[in-house]
Amino acid sequence: MCMSISKRKQEHIDIALSRSVEFGAKTNGFERIDLEHCALPELNWEDIHPEIQFLGKILSFPLMITAITGGFEGAKDINSALAEACQAEGVALGLGSQRQMLEDENHLDTFTVARKKGPDIVLIGNIGAVQLVGMKDSGPVRRAVERIEADALAIHLNVLQEILQPEGNTLFKGMLNGIERMIRELDVPVIVKEIGCGISREVALKLVDAGVKIIDIAGAGGTSWAGIESHRVKQDALARQFWNWGIPTAESLQVISEIESITIIASGGVDGGITMAKAIALGAHLCGAALPFLQAYSKEDAEGIVALIREWKEAYRMALLLTGCQNTDTLRNRKPLRTC
Ligand SMILES: Cc1cc2nc3c(=O)[nH]c(=O)nc-3n(C[C@H](O)[C@H](O)[C@H](O)COP(=O)(O)O)c2cc1C
């Protein structure tokens, strides 16, 4: 069983790095939104402060590298480089699904390396909601979170991926109960995330009712999981039909940002500092991205990740100045947007 999880994790990384896996016929929707230029910001470059507070720690700007991997041999180097870069640049890191870790300890170090390399980072654990269905005891999840010294646990919703995977788990009834239970029984906050199909307003409201306080949209427009699975599964024609399935990130963000009292992470095709600024102006508290940082790792290890984070940070700071916003809170509250 575990061999197959590890093998699958390896395949996901190999495919994401060697094949086309992004949405084609659908975009993240941010190209339809524009920031309003402010020709007279009355601010110096040094006055711009993009930092935010998240889970009790300071991020240098509102970015999280979201869940990518763990649980197979090659994952140790990837998570080590990601954590090193996040530590150096002051951004948050989500680890990939810890499901393999629940089965045995063969690849434990592929997860624990993150806290070693990132002692001060905001570190997020990860498990699938479908794994929580029918789980008798929350103890193993609690221990998995403790072992990696995570600040929070992300629970992912990946229904499309599960039904496309030959080895997928299709018992989806009870996922919400599982999430509710984790909120009750864990000592760390819970984040609920999609993996590339977005979250509708209705689903967000159900999650909020269940006690969820942090939602990561992971909308359509970036990595397509049907795309990844189409390279793996036998019924690839079926997977290809769903390649562009999902709610574009900007659209999902617009409907969810009307719900008060939740922290929103905007992800799914986020591709730089300007898109990040648009997302914050639309109501996100921080942004997330996965594939761009995996690609940066594959080119130049931790240095490649650091360089990309710096580029996004610089562009984000520029967007703050050019909209006349001194900090991230001002950008979110003032919403300097124009439709185009
Ligand atoms: C290779 C790869 C592996 C991923 N593994 C996980 C995972 O284990 N758990 C999870 O919640 N999301 C996983 N994701 C989804 C990402 O965290 C993210 O939600 C999604 O890729 C959308 O962001 P992007 O468009 O920036 O890639 C993975 C993404 C990639 C590219």
mmCIF file of C-alpha atoms and ligand atoms in Angstrom:
data_model
loop_
_atom_site.group_PDB
_atom_site.id
_atom_site.type_symbol
_atom_site.label_atom_id
_atom_site.label_comp_id
_atom_site.label_asym_id
_atom_site.label_seq_id
_atom_site.Cartn_x
_atom_site.Cartn_y
_atom_site.Cartn_z
ATOM 1 C CA MET A 1 0.000 0.000 0.000
ATOM 2 C CA CYS A 2 2.710 2.426 1.076
ATOM 3 C CA MET A 3 4.891 1.606 -1.870
ATOM 4 C CA SER A 4 2.053 2.664 -4.120
ATOM 5 C CA ILE A 5 1.525 5.990 -2.322
ATOM 6 C CA SER A 6 5.248 6.775 -2.571
ATOM 7 C CA LYS A 7 5.330 5.743 -6.220
ATOM 8 C CA ARG A 8 2.336 7.966 -6.960
ATOM 9 C CA LYS A 9 3.948 10.939 -5.209
ATOM 10 C CA GLN A 10 7.086 10.462 -7.291
ATOM 11 C CA GLU A 11 5.017 10.252 -10.481
ATOM 12 C CA HIS A 12 3.150 13.485 -9.662
ATOM 13 C CA ILE A 13 6.436 15.363 -9.319
ATOM 14 C CA ASP A 14 7.909 13.815 -12.472
ATOM 15 C CA ILE A 15 4.800 14.650 -14.518
ATOM 16 C CA ALA A 16 4.456 18.184 -13.103
ATOM 17 C CA LEU A 17 8.059 18.867 -14.115
ATOM 18 C CA SER A 18 8.140 17.204 -17.504
ATOM 19 C CA ARG A 19 4.662 17.567 -19.029
ATOM 20 C CA SER A 20 2.147 20.290 -19.699
ATOM 21 C CA VAL A 21 -0.166 20.254 -16.659
ATOM 22 C CA GLU A 22 -1.686 23.720 -16.555
ATOM 23 C CA PHE A 23 -5.192 24.801 -17.539
ATOM 24 C CA GLY A 24 -5.411 25.554 -21.240
ATOM 25 C CA ALA A 25 -8.917 26.686 -22.128
ATOM 26 C CA LYS A 26 -9.508 28.491 -18.835
ATOM 27 C CA THR A 27 -7.558 31.201 -17.021
ATOM 28 C CA ASN A 28 -7.378 32.183 -13.355
ATOM 29 C CA GLY A 29 -9.560 35.219 -14.227
ATOM 30 C CA PHE A 30 -7.146 37.858 -12.928
ATOM 31 C CA GLU A 31 -6.567 39.249 -16.427
ATOM 32 C CA ARG A 32 -10.108 40.680 -16.226
ATOM 33 C CA ILE A 33 -9.169 42.710 -13.161
ATOM 34 C CA ASP A 34 -6.856 45.674 -13.106
ATOM 35 C CA LEU A 35 -5.294 47.724 -10.345
ATOM 36 C CA GLU A 36 -5.882 51.459 -10.497
ATOM 37 C CA HIS A 37 -2.655 53.321 -11.052
ATOM 38 C CA CYS A 38 -1.894 56.123 -8.598
ATOM 39 C CA ALA A 39 0.341 58.733 -10.223
ATOM 40 C CA LEU A 40 0.734 60.616 -6.960
ATOM 41 C CA PRO A 41 1.317 58.114 -4.150
ATOM 42 C CA GLU A 42 2.934 60.575 -1.675
ATOM 43 C CA LEU A 43 4.980 57.656 -0.329
ATOM 44 C CA ASN A 44 8.674 56.843 -0.501
ATOM 45 C CA TRP A 45 9.847 53.397 -1.628
ATOM 46 C CA GLU A 46 11.139 52.830 1.924
ATOM 47 C CA ASP A 47 7.659 53.546 3.320
ATOM 48 C CA ILE A 48 6.208 50.438 1.678
ATOM 49 C CA HIS A 49 5.613 47.616 4.167
ATOM 50 C CA PRO A 50 4.211 44.440 2.634
ATOM 51 C CA GLU A 51 4.584 42.329 5.818
ATOM 52 C CA ILE A 52 1.590 40.540 7.306
ATOM 53 C CA GLN A 53 0.882 38.470 10.375
ATOM 54 C CA PHE A 54 -0.258 34.891 9.831
ATOM 55 C CA LEU A 55 -0.775 32.232 12.501
ATOM 56 C CA GLY A 56 1.068 34.350 15.025
ATOM 57 C CA LYS A 57 4.200 34.874 12.915
ATOM 58 C CA ILE A 58 5.323 37.635 10.569
ATOM 59 C CA LEU A 59 5.578 36.947 6.825
ATOM 60 C CA SER A 60 7.775 39.356 4.837
ATOM 61 C CA PHE A 61 4.910 39.627 2.334
ATOM 62 C CA PRO A 62 1.650 37.702 1.957
ATOM 63 C CA LEU A 63 2.902 34.504 0.341
ATOM 64 C CA MET A 64 2.719 30.808 1.090
ATOM 65 C CA ILE A 65 4.252 28.062 -1.024
ATOM 66 C CA THR A 66 1.371 25.599 -0.839
ATOM 67 C CA ALA A 67 1.445 21.810 -0.537
ATOM 68 C CA ILE A 68 3.642 20.007 -3.040
ATOM 69 C CA THR A 69 5.164 16.818 -1.725
ATOM 70 C CA GLY A 70 6.509 14.372 0.854
ATOM 71 C CA GLY A 71 6.550 10.618 1.354
ATOM 72 C CA PHE A 72 9.016 9.321 -1.235
ATOM 73 C CA GLU A 73 12.788 9.385 -1.334
ATOM 74 C CA GLY A 74 13.241 12.362 -3.664
ATOM 75 C CA ALA A 75 10.868 14.498 -1.620
ATOM 76 C CA LYS A 76 13.479 15.147 1.077
ATOM 77 C CA ASP A 77 15.626 17.329 -1.176
ATOM 78 C CA ILE A 78 12.590 19.223 -2.453
ATOM 79 C CA ASN A 79 11.171 19.956 1.014
ATOM 80 C CA SER A 80 14.617 20.800 2.332
ATOM 81 C CA ALA A 81 15.144 23.389 -0.445
ATOM 82 C CA LEU A 82 11.618 24.801 -0.065
ATOM 83 C CA ALA A 83 12.011 25.201 3.715
ATOM 84 C CA GLU A 84 15.481 26.745 3.389
ATOM 85 C CA ALA A 85 14.153 29.292 0.887
ATOM 86 C CA CYS A 86 11.052 30.076 2.985
ATOM 87 C CA GLN A 87 13.232 30.564 6.066
ATOM 88 C CA ALA A 88 15.560 32.914 4.158
ATOM 89 C CA GLU A 89 12.714 34.944 2.663
ATOM 90 C CA GLY A 90 10.153 34.874 5.495
ATOM 91 C CA VAL A 91 7.266 33.184 3.695
ATOM 92 C CA ALA A 92 5.000 30.293 4.734
ATOM 93 C CA LEU A 93 5.294 26.684 3.548
ATOM 94 C CA GLY A 94 2.739 23.922 3.140
ATOM 95 C CA LEU A 95 3.959 20.329 2.977
ATOM 96 C CA GLY A 96 2.407 17.692 0.726
ATOM 97 C CA SER A 97 -0.066 15.102 1.945
ATOM 98 C CA GLN A 98 1.102 13.269 5.061
ATOM 99 C CA ARG A 99 -0.990 10.224 4.220
ATOM 100 C CA GLN A 100 2.090 8.103 3.567
ATOM 101 C CA MET A 101 3.350 9.048 7.039
ATOM 102 C CA LEU A 102 0.196 7.641 8.585
ATOM 103 C CA GLU A 103 1.047 4.238 7.112
ATOM 104 C CA ASP A 104 4.690 3.887 8.168
ATOM 105 C CA GLU A 105 7.844 5.841 9.003
ATOM 106 C CA ASN A 106 9.901 4.914 5.945
ATOM 107 C CA HIS A 107 9.953 8.459 4.594
ATOM 108 C CA LEU A 108 9.411 10.424 7.789
ATOM 109 C CA ASP A 109 12.506 12.546 7.173
ATOM 110 C CA THR A 110 11.048 13.873 3.911
ATOM 111 C CA PHE A 111 8.570 15.771 6.119
ATOM 112 C CA THR A 112 10.599 16.471 9.281
ATOM 113 C CA VAL A 113 13.389 18.073 7.216
ATOM 114 C CA ALA A 114 11.140 21.120 6.724
ATOM 115 C CA ARG A 115 11.165 22.223 10.366
ATOM 116 C CA LYS A 116 14.896 21.498 10.595
ATOM 117 C CA LYS A 117 15.608 23.762 7.622
ATOM 118 C CA GLY A 118 12.907 26.264 8.491
ATOM 119 C CA PRO A 119 12.945 26.654 12.290
ATOM 120 C CA ASP A 120 11.023 29.947 12.207
ATOM 121 C CA ILE A 121 8.702 29.486 9.244
ATOM 122 C CA VAL A 122 4.937 29.137 9.284
ATOM 123 C CA LEU A 123 4.743 25.423 8.440
ATOM 124 C CA ILE A 124 1.513 23.699 7.441
ATOM 125 C CA GLY A 125 0.803 19.957 7.530
ATOM 126 C CA ASN A 126 -1.526 18.289 5.018
ATOM 127 C CA ILE A 127 -4.074 15.478 4.790
ATOM 128 C CA GLY A 128 -6.973 14.664 2.463
ATOM 129 C CA ALA A 129 -10.537 15.126 3.728
ATOM 130 C CA VAL A 130 -11.381 11.787 2.142
ATOM 131 C CA GLN A 131 -8.842 10.113 4.453
ATOM 132 C CA LEU A 132 -10.822 11.398 7.430
ATOM 133 C CA VAL A 133 -14.042 9.644 6.392
ATOM 134 C CA GLY A 134 -14.671 6.762 8.766
ATOM 135 C CA MET A 135 -11.441 7.409 10.680
ATOM 136 C CA LYS A 136 -12.076 6.053 14.167
ATOM 137 C CA ASP A 137 -9.405 7.941 16.031
ATOM 138 C CA SER A 138 -7.914 11.358 15.320
ATOM 139 C CA GLY A 139 -4.751 10.364 17.248
ATOM 140 C CA PRO A 140 -2.671 9.423 14.176
ATOM 141 C CA VAL A 141 -3.409 12.782 12.489
ATOM 142 C CA ARG A 142 -2.606 14.641 15.691
ATOM 143 C CA ARG A 143 0.709 12.794 15.962
ATOM 144 C CA ALA A 144 1.500 13.420 12.279
ATOM 145 C CA VAL A 145 1.030 17.163 12.861
ATOM 146 C CA GLU A 146 3.163 17.050 16.013
ATOM 147 C CA ARG A 147 5.967 15.063 14.364
ATOM 148 C CA ILE A 148 6.522 17.775 11.772
ATOM 149 C CA GLU A 149 5.999 20.621 14.300
ATOM 150 C CA ALA A 150 3.395 22.257 12.099
ATOM 151 C CA ASP A 151 1.637 25.527 12.934
ATOM 152 C CA ALA A 152 -1.592 24.356 11.263
ATOM 153 C CA LEU A 153 -3.054 21.453 9.301
ATOM 154 C CA ALA A 154 -4.363 21.905 5.763
ATOM 155 C CA ILE A 155 -7.128 19.477 4.838
ATOM 156 C CA HIS A 156 -7.462 19.133 1.069
ATOM 157 C CA LEU A 157 -10.619 18.553 -0.966
ATOM 158 C CA ASN A 158 -9.693 16.660 -4.137
ATOM 159 C CA VAL A 159 -12.829 14.918 -5.379
ATOM 160 C CA LEU A 160 -11.973 15.259 -9.089
ATOM 161 C CA GLN A 161 -8.517 13.787 -8.574
ATOM 162 C CA GLU A 162 -9.828 10.848 -6.520
ATOM 163 C CA ILE A 163 -12.411 9.840 -9.124
ATOM 164 C CA LEU A 164 -9.844 10.006 -11.905
ATOM 165 C CA GLN A 165 -7.167 8.018 -10.076
ATOM 166 C CA PRO A 166 -7.362 4.265 -10.610
ATOM 167 C CA GLU A 167 -6.417 3.852 -6.932
ATOM 168 C CA GLY A 168 -8.679 6.732 -5.842
ATOM 169 C CA ASN A 169 -10.895 6.690 -2.778
ATOM 170 C CA THR A 170 -14.473 7.536 -3.728
ATOM 171 C CA LEU A 171 -16.224 7.445 -0.344
ATOM 172 C CA PHE A 172 -16.827 11.184 -0.097
ATOM 173 C CA LYS A 173 -19.780 11.205 2.282
ATOM 174 C CA GLY A 174 -18.633 12.382 5.683
ATOM 175 C CA MET A 175 -15.763 14.662 4.638
ATOM 176 C CA LEU A 176 -17.374 17.668 6.319
ATOM 177 C CA ASN A 177 -17.835 15.684 9.547
ATOM 178 C CA GLY A 178 -14.191 14.683 9.377
ATOM 179 C CA ILE A 179 -13.140 18.322 9.017
ATOM 180 C CA GLU A 180 -15.399 19.384 11.891
ATOM 181 C CA ARG A 181 -13.884 16.706 14.071
ATOM 182 C CA MET A 182 -10.316 17.778 13.310
ATOM 183 C CA ILE A 183 -11.218 21.352 14.269
ATOM 184 C CA ARG A 184 -12.539 20.017 17.593
ATOM 185 C CA GLU A 185 -9.789 17.561 18.356
ATOM 186 C CA LEU A 186 -6.536 19.087 17.093
ATOM 187 C CA ASP A 187 -4.504 21.684 18.970
ATOM 188 C CA VAL A 188 -3.569 23.584 15.806
ATOM 189 C CA PRO A 189 -5.786 25.600 13.422
ATOM 190 C CA VAL A 190 -7.255 23.878 10.377
ATOM 191 C CA ILE A 191 -7.045 25.247 6.836
ATOM 192 C CA VAL A 192 -9.330 23.758 4.184
ATOM 193 C CA LYS A 193 -8.017 23.858 0.643
ATOM 194 C CA GLU A 194 -8.924 22.716 -2.835
ATOM 195 C CA ILE A 195 -6.162 21.607 -5.172
ATOM 196 C CA GLY A 196 -7.103 23.433 -8.386
ATOM 197 C CA CYS A 197 -10.898 23.466 -8.827
ATOM 198 C CA GLY A 198 -11.792 26.334 -6.490
ATOM 199 C CA ILE A 199 -14.331 26.777 -3.691
ATOM 200 C CA SER A 200 -17.869 27.989 -4.332
ATOM 201 C CA ARG A 201 -19.731 30.348 -2.015
ATOM 202 C CA GLU A 202 -22.042 27.511 -0.946
ATOM 203 C CA VAL A 203 -19.159 25.243 0.010
ATOM 204 C CA ALA A 204 -17.383 28.100 1.807
ATOM 205 C CA LEU A 205 -20.526 28.760 3.864
ATOM 206 C CA LYS A 206 -20.771 25.063 4.821
ATOM 207 C CA LEU A 207 -17.123 25.124 5.866
ATOM 208 C CA VAL A 208 -17.634 28.272 7.926
ATOM 209 C CA ASP A 209 -20.657 26.626 9.585
ATOM 210 C CA ALA A 210 -18.446 23.675 10.462
ATOM 211 C CA GLY A 211 -16.019 26.054 12.186
ATOM 212 C CA VAL A 212 -13.402 26.531 9.449
ATOM 213 C CA LYS A 213 -11.640 29.884 9.752
ATOM 214 C CA ILE A 214 -9.043 29.660 6.975
ATOM 215 C CA ILE A 215 -9.834 28.681 3.374
ATOM 216 C CA ASP A 216 -7.335 28.252 0.531
ATOM 217 C CA ILE A 217 -9.288 28.607 -2.698
ATOM 218 C CA ALA A 218 -6.823 26.763 -5.007
ATOM 219 C CA GLY A 219 -8.953 27.665 -7.989
ATOM 220 C CA ALA A 220 -8.789 26.917 -11.678
ATOM 221 C CA GLY A 221 -6.180 28.572 -13.838
ATOM 222 C CA GLY A 222 -2.914 27.069 -12.647
ATOM 223 C CA THR A 223 -2.120 23.391 -12.109
ATOM 224 C CA SER A 224 -4.811 21.080 -13.473
ATOM 225 C CA TRP A 225 -5.014 17.809 -11.565
ATOM 226 C CA ALA A 226 -7.054 16.240 -14.330
ATOM 227 C CA GLY A 227 -4.132 17.298 -16.512
ATOM 228 C CA ILE A 228 -1.624 15.562 -14.232
ATOM 229 C CA GLU A 229 -3.768 12.438 -13.929
ATOM 230 C CA SER A 230 -4.343 12.324 -17.692
ATOM 231 C CA HIS A 231 -0.631 11.553 -18.038
ATOM 232 C CA ARG A 232 -0.864 8.747 -15.461
ATOM 233 C CA VAL A 233 -4.182 6.976 -15.814
ATOM 234 C CA LYS A 234 -5.387 4.531 -18.414
ATOM 235 C CA GLN A 235 -8.659 6.307 -19.176
ATOM 236 C CA ASP A 236 -6.724 9.429 -20.130
ATOM 237 C CA ALA A 237 -9.444 10.571 -22.568
ATOM 238 C CA LEU A 238 -11.823 10.931 -19.623
ATOM 239 C CA ALA A 239 -9.259 12.878 -17.606
ATOM 240 C CA ARG A 240 -8.646 15.163 -20.588
ATOM 241 C CA GLN A 241 -12.348 16.046 -20.704
ATOM 242 C CA PHE A 242 -12.021 17.444 -17.179
ATOM 243 C CA TRP A 243 -8.681 19.193 -17.793
ATOM 244 C CA ASN A 244 -10.331 22.648 -17.556
ATOM 245 C CA TRP A 245 -12.870 21.852 -14.831
ATOM 246 C CA GLY A 246 -13.251 24.259 -11.943
ATOM 247 C CA ILE A 247 -14.008 27.782 -10.731
ATOM 248 C CA PRO A 248 -11.393 30.353 -11.791
ATOM 249 C CA THR A 249 -9.436 31.609 -8.786
ATOM 250 C CA ALA A 250 -10.464 35.275 -9.163
ATOM 251 C CA GLU A 251 -14.146 34.335 -9.428
ATOM 252 C CA SER A 252 -14.017 32.053 -6.403
ATOM 253 C CA LEU A 253 -12.216 34.793 -4.473
ATOM 254 C CA GLN A 254 -14.810 37.409 -5.372
ATOM 255 C CA VAL A 255 -17.737 35.375 -3.997
ATOM 256 C CA ILE A 256 -15.938 34.125 -0.901
ATOM 257 C CA SER A 257 -14.476 37.480 0.079
ATOM 258 C CA GLU A 258 -18.012 38.648 0.898
ATOM 259 C CA ILE A 259 -18.070 36.190 3.794
ATOM 260 C CA GLU A 260 -16.816 37.895 6.914
ATOM 261 C CA SER A 261 -14.659 36.345 9.610
ATOM 262 C CA ILE A 262 -12.564 34.035 7.430
ATOM 263 C CA THR A 263 -8.941 34.269 6.378
ATOM 264 C CA ILE A 264 -8.670 33.661 2.645
ATOM 265 C CA ILE A 265 -5.648 32.285 0.849
ATOM 266 C CA ALA A 266 -5.907 32.946 -2.887
ATOM 267 C CA SER A 267 -4.129 30.326 -4.965
ATOM 268 C CA GLY A 268 -4.439 28.528 -8.272
ATOM 269 C CA GLY A 269 -2.440 30.048 -11.098
ATOM 270 C CA VAL A 270 -1.003 32.893 -9.026
ATOM 271 C CA ASP A 271 2.008 33.827 -11.107
ATOM 272 C CA GLY A 272 3.701 36.865 -9.590
ATOM 273 C CA GLY A 273 3.548 39.993 -7.456
ATOM 274 C CA ILE A 274 0.985 41.855 -9.561
ATOM 275 C CA THR A 275 -1.467 38.956 -9.483
ATOM 276 C CA MET A 276 -0.870 38.760 -5.749
ATOM 277 C CA ALA A 277 -1.740 42.452 -5.387
ATOM 278 C CA LYS A 278 -4.933 41.950 -7.403
ATOM 279 C CA ALA A 279 -5.915 39.041 -5.160
ATOM 280 C CA ILE A 280 -5.308 41.057 -1.989
ATOM 281 C CA ALA A 281 -7.321 43.983 -3.402
ATOM 282 C CA LEU A 282 -10.132 41.500 -4.109
ATOM 283 C CA GLY A 283 -10.153 40.490 -0.440
ATOM 284 C CA ALA A 284 -7.539 37.747 0.021
ATOM 285 C CA HIS A 285 -5.385 37.865 3.160
ATOM 286 C CA LEU A 286 -2.506 36.040 1.545
ATOM 287 C CA CYS A 287 -1.694 34.220 -1.668
ATOM 288 C CA GLY A 288 -0.384 30.770 -2.427
ATOM 289 C CA ALA A 289 1.371 29.028 -5.288
ATOM 290 C CA ALA A 290 2.828 25.579 -5.839
ATOM 291 C CA LEU A 291 3.889 24.721 -9.397
ATOM 292 C CA PRO A 292 5.978 27.884 -10.055
ATOM 293 C CA PHE A 293 8.135 27.104 -7.010
ATOM 294 C CA LEU A 294 8.510 23.429 -7.870
ATOM 295 C CA GLN A 295 9.693 24.507 -11.324
ATOM 296 C CA ALA A 296 12.104 27.024 -9.778
ATOM 297 C CA TYR A 297 13.484 24.235 -7.561
ATOM 298 C CA SER A 298 14.029 21.937 -10.525
ATOM 299 C CA LYS A 299 16.124 24.582 -12.257
ATOM 300 C CA GLU A 300 18.284 25.877 -9.427
ATOM 301 C CA ASP A 301 17.393 24.192 -6.116
ATOM 302 C CA ALA A 302 16.892 26.498 -3.108
ATOM 303 C CA GLU A 303 18.605 29.386 -4.913
ATOM 304 C CA GLY A 304 16.041 29.227 -7.700
ATOM 305 C CA ILE A 305 13.198 29.327 -5.181
ATOM 306 C CA VAL A 306 14.777 32.268 -3.333
ATOM 307 C CA ALA A 307 15.232 34.181 -6.597
ATOM 308 C CA LEU A 308 11.582 33.665 -7.567
ATOM 309 C CA ILE A 309 10.279 34.696 -4.128
ATOM 310 C CA ARG A 310 12.431 37.860 -4.320
ATOM 311 C CA GLU A 311 11.125 38.691 -7.780
ATOM 312 C CA TRP A 312 7.489 38.301 -6.618
ATOM 313 C CA LYS A 313 8.216 40.341 -3.468
ATOM 314 C CA GLU A 314 9.733 43.185 -5.456
ATOM 315 C CA ALA A 315 6.814 43.247 -7.906
ATOM 316 C CA TYR A 316 4.325 43.130 -5.026
ATOM 317 C CA ARG A 317 6.041 46.071 -3.311
ATOM 318 C CA MET A 318 6.010 47.980 -6.598
ATOM 319 C CA ALA A 319 2.288 47.297 -7.004
ATOM 320 C CA LEU A 320 1.693 48.634 -3.470
ATOM 321 C CA LEU A 321 3.544 51.866 -4.247
ATOM 322 C CA LEU A 322 1.924 52.248 -7.667
ATOM 323 C CA THR A 323 -1.556 51.952 -6.145
ATOM 324 C CA GLY A 324 -0.641 54.412 -3.395
ATOM 325 C CA CYS A 325 -0.909 51.769 -0.655
ATOM 326 C CA GLN A 326 1.635 51.778 2.129
ATOM 327 C CA ASN A 327 0.909 48.232 3.276
ATOM 328 C CA THR A 328 -1.043 45.063 2.608
ATOM 329 C CA ASP A 329 -3.955 46.013 4.909
ATOM 330 C CA THR A 330 -4.435 49.292 3.046
ATOM 331 C CA LEU A 331 -4.468 47.459 -0.286
ATOM 332 C CA ARG A 332 -7.143 45.052 0.952
ATOM 333 C CA ASN A 333 -9.302 47.730 2.563
ATOM 334 C CA ARG A 334 -8.994 50.438 -0.075
ATOM 335 C CA LYS A 335 -9.422 48.069 -3.077
ATOM 336 C CA PRO A 336 -7.836 50.196 -5.816
ATOM 337 C CA LEU A 337 -9.462 48.196 -8.629
ATOM 338 C CA ARG A 338 -10.760 49.001 -12.075
ATOM 339 C CA THR A 339 -12.456 46.536 -14.408
ATOM 340 C CA CYS A 340 -11.042 46.107 -17.864
HETATM 341 C C1 LIG B 1 3.282 18.299 -7.902
HETATM 342 C C2 LIG B 1 2.192 18.830 -7.029
HETATM 343 C C3 LIG B 1 1.809 18.102 -5.898
HETATM 344 C C4 LIG B 1 0.786 18.546 -5.064
HETATM 345 N N1 LIG B 1 0.459 17.833 -3.944
HETATM 346 C C5 LIG B 1 -0.493 18.310 -3.102
HETATM 347 C C6 LIG B 1 -0.771 17.641 -1.873
HETATM 348 O O1 LIG B 1 -0.169 16.631 -1.516
HETATM 349 N N2 LIG B 1 -1.743 18.172 -1.072
HETATM 350 C C7 LIG B 1 -2.426 19.309 -1.413
HETATM 351 O O2 LIG B 1 -3.265 19.782 -0.641
HETATM 352 N N3 LIG B 1 -2.180 19.944 -2.571
HETATM 353 C C8 LIG B 1 -1.236 19.496 -3.414
HETATM 354 N N4 LIG B 1 -0.957 20.169 -4.571
HETATM 355 C C9 LIG B 1 -1.822 21.308 -4.950
HETATM 356 C C10 LIG B 1 -1.195 22.657 -4.637
HETATM 357 O O3 LIG B 1 -0.972 22.827 -3.260
HETATM 358 C C11 LIG B 1 -2.077 23.810 -5.171
HETATM 359 O O4 LIG B 1 -3.280 23.852 -4.438
HETATM 360 C C12 LIG B 1 -2.403 23.702 -6.640
HETATM 361 O O5 LIG B 1 -1.334 23.150 -7.361
HETATM 362 C C13 LIG B 1 -2.753 25.055 -7.246
HETATM 363 O O6 LIG B 1 -1.665 25.953 -7.183
HETATM 364 P P1 LIG B 1 -0.718 26.280 -8.454
HETATM 365 O O7 LIG B 1 -1.625 26.600 -9.591
HETATM 366 O O8 LIG B 1 0.126 27.404 -7.978
HETATM 367 O O9 LIG B 1 0.099 25.033 -8.711
HETATM 368 C C14 LIG B 1 0.091 19.760 -5.392
HETATM 369 C C15 LIG B 1 0.497 20.500 -6.516
HETATM 370 C C16 LIG B 1 1.522 20.061 -7.328
HETATM 371 C C17 LIG B 1 1.920 20.875 -8.530
#
